[in-house]
PDB file of C-alpha atoms in Angstrom:
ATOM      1  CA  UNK A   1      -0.784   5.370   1.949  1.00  0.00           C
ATOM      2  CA  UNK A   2      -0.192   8.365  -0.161  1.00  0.00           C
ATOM      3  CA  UNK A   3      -2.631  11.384  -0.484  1.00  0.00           C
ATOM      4  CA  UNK A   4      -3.787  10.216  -3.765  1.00  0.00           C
ATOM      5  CA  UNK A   5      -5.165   6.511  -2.743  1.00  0.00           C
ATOM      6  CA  UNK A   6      -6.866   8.146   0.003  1.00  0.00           C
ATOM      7  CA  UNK A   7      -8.487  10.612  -1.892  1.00  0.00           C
ATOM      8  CA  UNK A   8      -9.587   7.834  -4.514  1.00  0.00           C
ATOM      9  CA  UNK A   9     -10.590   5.314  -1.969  1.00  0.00           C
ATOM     10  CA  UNK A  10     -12.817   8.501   0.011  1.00  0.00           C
ATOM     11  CA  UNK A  11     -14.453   9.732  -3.275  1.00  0.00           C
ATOM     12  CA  UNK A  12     -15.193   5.888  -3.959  1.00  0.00           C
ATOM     13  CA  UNK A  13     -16.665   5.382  -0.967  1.00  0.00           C
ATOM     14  CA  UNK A  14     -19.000   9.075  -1.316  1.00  0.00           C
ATOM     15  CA  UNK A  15     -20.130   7.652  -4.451  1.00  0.00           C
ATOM     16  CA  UNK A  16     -21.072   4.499  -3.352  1.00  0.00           C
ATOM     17  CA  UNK A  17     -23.395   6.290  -0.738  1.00  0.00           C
ATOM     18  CA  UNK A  18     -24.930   8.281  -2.929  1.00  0.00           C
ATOM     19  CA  UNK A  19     -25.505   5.807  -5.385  1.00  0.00           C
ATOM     20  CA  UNK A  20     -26.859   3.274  -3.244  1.00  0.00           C
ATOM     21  CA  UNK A  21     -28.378   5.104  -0.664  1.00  0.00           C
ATOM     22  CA  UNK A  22     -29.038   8.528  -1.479  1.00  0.00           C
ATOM     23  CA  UNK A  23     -30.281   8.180  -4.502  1.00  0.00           C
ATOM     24  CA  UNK A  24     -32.719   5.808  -3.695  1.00  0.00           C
ATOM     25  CA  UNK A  25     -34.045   7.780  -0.645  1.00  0.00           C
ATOM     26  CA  UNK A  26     -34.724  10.730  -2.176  1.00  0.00           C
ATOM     27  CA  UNK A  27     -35.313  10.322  -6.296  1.00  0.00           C
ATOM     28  CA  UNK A  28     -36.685   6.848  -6.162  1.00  0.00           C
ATOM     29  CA  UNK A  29     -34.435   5.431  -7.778  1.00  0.00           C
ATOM     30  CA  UNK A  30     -32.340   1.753  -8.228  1.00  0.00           C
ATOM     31  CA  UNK A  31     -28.733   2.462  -7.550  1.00  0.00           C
ATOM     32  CA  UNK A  32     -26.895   2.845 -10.542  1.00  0.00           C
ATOM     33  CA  UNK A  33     -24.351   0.603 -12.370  1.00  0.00           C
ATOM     34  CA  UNK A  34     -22.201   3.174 -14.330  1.00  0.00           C
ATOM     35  CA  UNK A  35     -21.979   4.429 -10.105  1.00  0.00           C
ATOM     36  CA  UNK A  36     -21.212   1.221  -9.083  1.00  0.00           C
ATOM     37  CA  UNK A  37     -18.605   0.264 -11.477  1.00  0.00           C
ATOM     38  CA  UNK A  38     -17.180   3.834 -11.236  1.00  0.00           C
ATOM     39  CA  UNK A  39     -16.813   3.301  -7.928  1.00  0.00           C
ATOM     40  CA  UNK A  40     -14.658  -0.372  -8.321  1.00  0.00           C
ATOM     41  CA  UNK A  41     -12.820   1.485 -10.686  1.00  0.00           C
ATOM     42  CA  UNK A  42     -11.627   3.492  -8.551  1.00  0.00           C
ATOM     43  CA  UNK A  43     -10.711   1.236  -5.419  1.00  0.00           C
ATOM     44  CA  UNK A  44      -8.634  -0.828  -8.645  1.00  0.00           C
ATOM     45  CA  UNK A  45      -6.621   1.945  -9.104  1.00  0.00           C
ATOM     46  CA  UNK A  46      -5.902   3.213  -5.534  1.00  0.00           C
ATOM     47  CA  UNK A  47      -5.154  -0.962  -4.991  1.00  0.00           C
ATOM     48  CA  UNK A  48      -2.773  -0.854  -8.072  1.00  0.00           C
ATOM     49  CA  UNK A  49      -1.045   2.031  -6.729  1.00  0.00           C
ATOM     50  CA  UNK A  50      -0.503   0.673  -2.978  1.00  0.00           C
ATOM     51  CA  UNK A  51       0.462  -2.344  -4.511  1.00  0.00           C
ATOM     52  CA  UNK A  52       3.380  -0.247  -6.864  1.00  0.00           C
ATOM     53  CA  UNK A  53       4.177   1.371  -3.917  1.00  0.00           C
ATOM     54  CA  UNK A  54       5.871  -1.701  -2.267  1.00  0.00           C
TER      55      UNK A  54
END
């Protein structure tokens, strides 16, 4: 994998955690959907990009 899906698949994968586990912890609040759907955004594009690759 190139530098670039790993970087979008790690800051995919902090955002998740903060979203649905941070957040809730310590602001009382319901994990977010723009998070969320940020997040499969960016595991779409890293998967595009591994699958260009080949």
């Amino acid at each position: 994998m190139k530098i670039t899906n790993i970087s979008l698949v790690t800051f995919a994968v902090i955002i998740t955690v903060l979203n649905h586990f941070v957040s809730p912890i310590f602001f009382n609040e319901g994990p977010d959907s723009s998070g969320t759907g940020l997040s499969i955004l960016l595991l779409a594009i890293a998967l595009l990009n591994h699958l260009r690759e080949k």
